[in-house]
Short mmCIF file of C-alpha atoms (C1' of nucleotides) in Angstrom, two decimals:
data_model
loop_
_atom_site.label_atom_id
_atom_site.label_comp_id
_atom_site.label_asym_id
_atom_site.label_seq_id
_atom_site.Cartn_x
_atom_site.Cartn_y
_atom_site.Cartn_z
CA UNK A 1 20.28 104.31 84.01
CA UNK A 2 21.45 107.13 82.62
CA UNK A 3 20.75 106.94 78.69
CA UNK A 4 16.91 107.13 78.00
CA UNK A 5 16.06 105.63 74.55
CA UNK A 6 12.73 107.80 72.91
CA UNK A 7 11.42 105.69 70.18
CA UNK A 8 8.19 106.09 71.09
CA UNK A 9 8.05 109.59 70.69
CA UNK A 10 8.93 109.47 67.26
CA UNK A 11 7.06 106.97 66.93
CA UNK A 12 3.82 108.46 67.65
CA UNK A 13 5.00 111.67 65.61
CA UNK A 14 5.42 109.34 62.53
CA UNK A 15 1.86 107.50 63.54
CA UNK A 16 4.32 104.49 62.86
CA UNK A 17 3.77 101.12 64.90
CA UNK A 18 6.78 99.28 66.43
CA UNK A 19 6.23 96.81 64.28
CA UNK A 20 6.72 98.68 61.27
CA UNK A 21 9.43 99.96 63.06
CA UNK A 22 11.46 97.18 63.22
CA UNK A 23 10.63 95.98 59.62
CA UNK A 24 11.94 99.02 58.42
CA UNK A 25 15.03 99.46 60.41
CA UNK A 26 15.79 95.20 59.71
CA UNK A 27 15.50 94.19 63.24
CA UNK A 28 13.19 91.84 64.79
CA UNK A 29 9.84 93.38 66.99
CA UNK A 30 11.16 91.45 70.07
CA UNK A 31 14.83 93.29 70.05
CA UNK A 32 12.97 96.90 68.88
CA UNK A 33 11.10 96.19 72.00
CA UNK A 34 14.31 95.89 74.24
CA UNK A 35 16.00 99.19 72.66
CA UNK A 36 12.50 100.89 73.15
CA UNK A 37 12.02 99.87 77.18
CA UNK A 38 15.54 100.97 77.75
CA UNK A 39 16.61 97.67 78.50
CA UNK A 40 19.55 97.40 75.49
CA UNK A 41 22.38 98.20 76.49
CA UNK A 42 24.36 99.51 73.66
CA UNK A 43 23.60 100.35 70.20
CA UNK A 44 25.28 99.41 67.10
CA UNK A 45 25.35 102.46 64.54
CA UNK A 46 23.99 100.59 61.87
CA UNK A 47 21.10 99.93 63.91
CA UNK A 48 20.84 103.55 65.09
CA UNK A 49 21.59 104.89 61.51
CA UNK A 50 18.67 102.71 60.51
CA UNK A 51 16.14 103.71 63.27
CA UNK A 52 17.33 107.42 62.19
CA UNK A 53 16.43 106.79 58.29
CA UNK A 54 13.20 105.44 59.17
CA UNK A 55 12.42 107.57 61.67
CA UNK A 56 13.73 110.79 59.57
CA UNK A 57 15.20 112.05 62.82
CA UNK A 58 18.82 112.41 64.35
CA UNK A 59 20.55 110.67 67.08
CA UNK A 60 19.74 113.47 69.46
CA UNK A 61 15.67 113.10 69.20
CA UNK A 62 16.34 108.92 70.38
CA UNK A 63 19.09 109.33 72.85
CA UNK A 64 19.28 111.55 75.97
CA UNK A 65 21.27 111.77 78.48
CA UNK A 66 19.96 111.78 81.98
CA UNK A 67 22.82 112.68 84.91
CA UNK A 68 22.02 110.18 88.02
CA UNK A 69 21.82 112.89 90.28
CA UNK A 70 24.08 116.30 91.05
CA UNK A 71 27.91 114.48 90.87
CA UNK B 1 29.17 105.45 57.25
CA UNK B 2 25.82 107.08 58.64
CA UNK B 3 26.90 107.97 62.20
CA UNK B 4 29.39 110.40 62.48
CA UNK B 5 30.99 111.21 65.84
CA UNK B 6 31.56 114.33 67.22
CA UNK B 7 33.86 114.31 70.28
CA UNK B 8 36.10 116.50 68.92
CA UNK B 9 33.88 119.32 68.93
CA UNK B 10 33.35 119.00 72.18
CA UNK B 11 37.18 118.48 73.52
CA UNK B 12 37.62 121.90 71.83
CA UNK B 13 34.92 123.53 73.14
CA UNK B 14 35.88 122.18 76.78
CA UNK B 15 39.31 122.93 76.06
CA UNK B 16 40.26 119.31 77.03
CA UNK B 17 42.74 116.79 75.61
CA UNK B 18 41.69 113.39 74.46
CA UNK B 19 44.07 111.86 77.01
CA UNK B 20 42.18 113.67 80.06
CA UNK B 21 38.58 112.64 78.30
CA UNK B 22 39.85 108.93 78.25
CA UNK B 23 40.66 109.31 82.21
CA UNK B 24 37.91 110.99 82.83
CA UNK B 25 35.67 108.30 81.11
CA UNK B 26 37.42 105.70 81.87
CA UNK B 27 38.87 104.04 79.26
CA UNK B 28 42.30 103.53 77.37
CA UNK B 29 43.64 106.48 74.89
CA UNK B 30 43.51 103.89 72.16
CA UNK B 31 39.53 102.74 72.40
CA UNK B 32 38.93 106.52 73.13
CA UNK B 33 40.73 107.40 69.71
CA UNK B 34 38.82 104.74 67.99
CA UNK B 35 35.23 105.78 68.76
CA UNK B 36 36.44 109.66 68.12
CA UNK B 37 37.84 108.85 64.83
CA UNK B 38 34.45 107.14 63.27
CA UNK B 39 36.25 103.15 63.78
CA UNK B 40 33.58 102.48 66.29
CA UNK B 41 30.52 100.07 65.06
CA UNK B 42 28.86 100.46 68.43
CA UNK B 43 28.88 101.70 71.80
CA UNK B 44 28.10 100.96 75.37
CA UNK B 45 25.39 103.27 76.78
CA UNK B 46 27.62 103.06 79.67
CA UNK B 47 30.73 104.82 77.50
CA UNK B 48 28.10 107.34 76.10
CA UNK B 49 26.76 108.39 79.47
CA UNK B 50 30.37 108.73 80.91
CA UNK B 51 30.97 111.01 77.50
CA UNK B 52 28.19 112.99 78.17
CA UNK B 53 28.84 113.57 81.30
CA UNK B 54 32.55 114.44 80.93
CA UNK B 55 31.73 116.72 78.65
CA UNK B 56 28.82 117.82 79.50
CA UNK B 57 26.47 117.23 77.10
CA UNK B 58 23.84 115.36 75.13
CA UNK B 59 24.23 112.16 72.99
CA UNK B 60 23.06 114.43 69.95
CA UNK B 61 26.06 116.67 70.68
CA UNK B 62 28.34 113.73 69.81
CA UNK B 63 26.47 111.61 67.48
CA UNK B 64 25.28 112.91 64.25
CA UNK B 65 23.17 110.85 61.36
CA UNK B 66 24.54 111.49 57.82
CA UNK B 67 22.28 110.17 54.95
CA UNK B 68 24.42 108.75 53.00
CA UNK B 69 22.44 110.13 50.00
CA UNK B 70 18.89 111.66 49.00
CA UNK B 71 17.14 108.80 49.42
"C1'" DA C 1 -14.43 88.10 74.01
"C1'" DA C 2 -11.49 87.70 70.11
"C1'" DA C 3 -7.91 89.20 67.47
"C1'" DT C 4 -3.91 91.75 66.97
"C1'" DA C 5 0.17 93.97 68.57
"C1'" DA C 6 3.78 94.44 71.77
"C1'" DT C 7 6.63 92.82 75.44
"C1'" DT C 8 9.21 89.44 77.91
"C1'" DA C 9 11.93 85.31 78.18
"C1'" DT C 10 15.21 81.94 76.60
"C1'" DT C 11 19.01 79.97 73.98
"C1'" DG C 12 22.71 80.20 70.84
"C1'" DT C 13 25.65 82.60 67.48
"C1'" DT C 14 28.12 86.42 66.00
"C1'" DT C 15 29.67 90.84 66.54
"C1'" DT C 16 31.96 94.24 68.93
"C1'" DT C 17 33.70 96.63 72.92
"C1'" DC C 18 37.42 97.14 75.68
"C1'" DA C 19 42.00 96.09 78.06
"C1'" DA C 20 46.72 95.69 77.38
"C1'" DT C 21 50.60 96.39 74.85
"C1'" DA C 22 53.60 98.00 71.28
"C1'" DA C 23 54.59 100.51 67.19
"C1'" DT C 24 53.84 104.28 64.48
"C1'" DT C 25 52.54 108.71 63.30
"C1'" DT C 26 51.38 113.43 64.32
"C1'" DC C 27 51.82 117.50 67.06
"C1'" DT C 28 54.28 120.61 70.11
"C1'" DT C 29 57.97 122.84 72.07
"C1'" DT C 30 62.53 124.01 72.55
"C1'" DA D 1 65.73 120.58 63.13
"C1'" DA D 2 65.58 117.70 67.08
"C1'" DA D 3 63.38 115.90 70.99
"C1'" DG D 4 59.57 114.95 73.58
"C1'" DA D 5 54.84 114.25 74.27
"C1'" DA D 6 50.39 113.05 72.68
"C1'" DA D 7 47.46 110.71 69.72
"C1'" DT D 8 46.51 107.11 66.43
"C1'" DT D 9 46.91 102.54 64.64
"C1'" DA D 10 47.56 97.64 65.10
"C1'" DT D 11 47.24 93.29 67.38
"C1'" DT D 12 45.56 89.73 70.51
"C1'" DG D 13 42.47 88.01 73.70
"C1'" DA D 14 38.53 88.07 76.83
"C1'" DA D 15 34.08 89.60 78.34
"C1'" DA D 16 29.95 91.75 77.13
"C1'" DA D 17 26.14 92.40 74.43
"C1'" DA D 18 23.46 92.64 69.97
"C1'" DC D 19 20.62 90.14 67.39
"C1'" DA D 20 17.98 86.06 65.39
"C1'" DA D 21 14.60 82.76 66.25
"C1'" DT D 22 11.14 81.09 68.80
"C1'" DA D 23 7.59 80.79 72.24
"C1'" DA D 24 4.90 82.56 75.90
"C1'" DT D 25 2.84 86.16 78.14
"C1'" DT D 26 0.71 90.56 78.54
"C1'" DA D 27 -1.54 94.83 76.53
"C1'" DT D 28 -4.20 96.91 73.38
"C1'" DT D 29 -7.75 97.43 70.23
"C1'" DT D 30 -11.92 96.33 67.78
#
DNA sequence: AAATAATTATTGTTTTTCAATAATTTCTTT
DNA sequence: AAAGAAATTATTGAAAAACAATAATTATTT
């Protein structure tokens, strides 16, 4: 999987709880749970724009991208 | 709109054309156009990941937050 | 141990990607 | 300016996936 989703870190940088989280951003605890475990498999941009706001971060500090291997 | 995105940056800096990027990635001229020119209201981690690696480089290279004001 | 918080699981609805195609517009090159 | 190529827009349809709602399970904390 080669998109890692870091919630968590900002997360703990915000001392924020998911369930805060997910109040803030508008989305329910159990789907904030499946973007944070890396188990969603896309994002809509209101939902990232949202996690962004409340997070007071940037696209960049969520979402990295992690090459498979060498190809 | 809060996310902006920023593949055009990136083509530039690669020195490649959107056609070869859509190739490259995998999908058609015309869905490539519509993510670069901000029509997009999602995308597949799959399509990000192929981005990124096309172009070599991060999700934060290509997505950008925009508040849409102070608040 | 009890309470609280977070994750997982399931089902159904709605949204959205993406393909395929065609038409239009923009850009480039002669 | 004309012609050609490249990119964008538009449309339709199908497959994928978000997300809500709920319930059950598992972690975490007190």
């Amino acid at each position: 999987m080669a998109i890692i989703v870091n919630v968590d870190v900002m997360l703990a940088r915000r001392k924020m709880s998911s369930g805060e989280l997910a109040e803030k951003v508008g989305i329910s605890p159990a789907n904030l749970s499946i973007l944070k475990t890396g188990k969603a498999k896309a994002v809509r941009f209101t939902t990232l724009s949202a996690l962004c706001k409340a997070l007071d971060c940037q696209p960049g500090d969520l979402l990295e991208y992690q090459p498979d291997d060498g190809t």
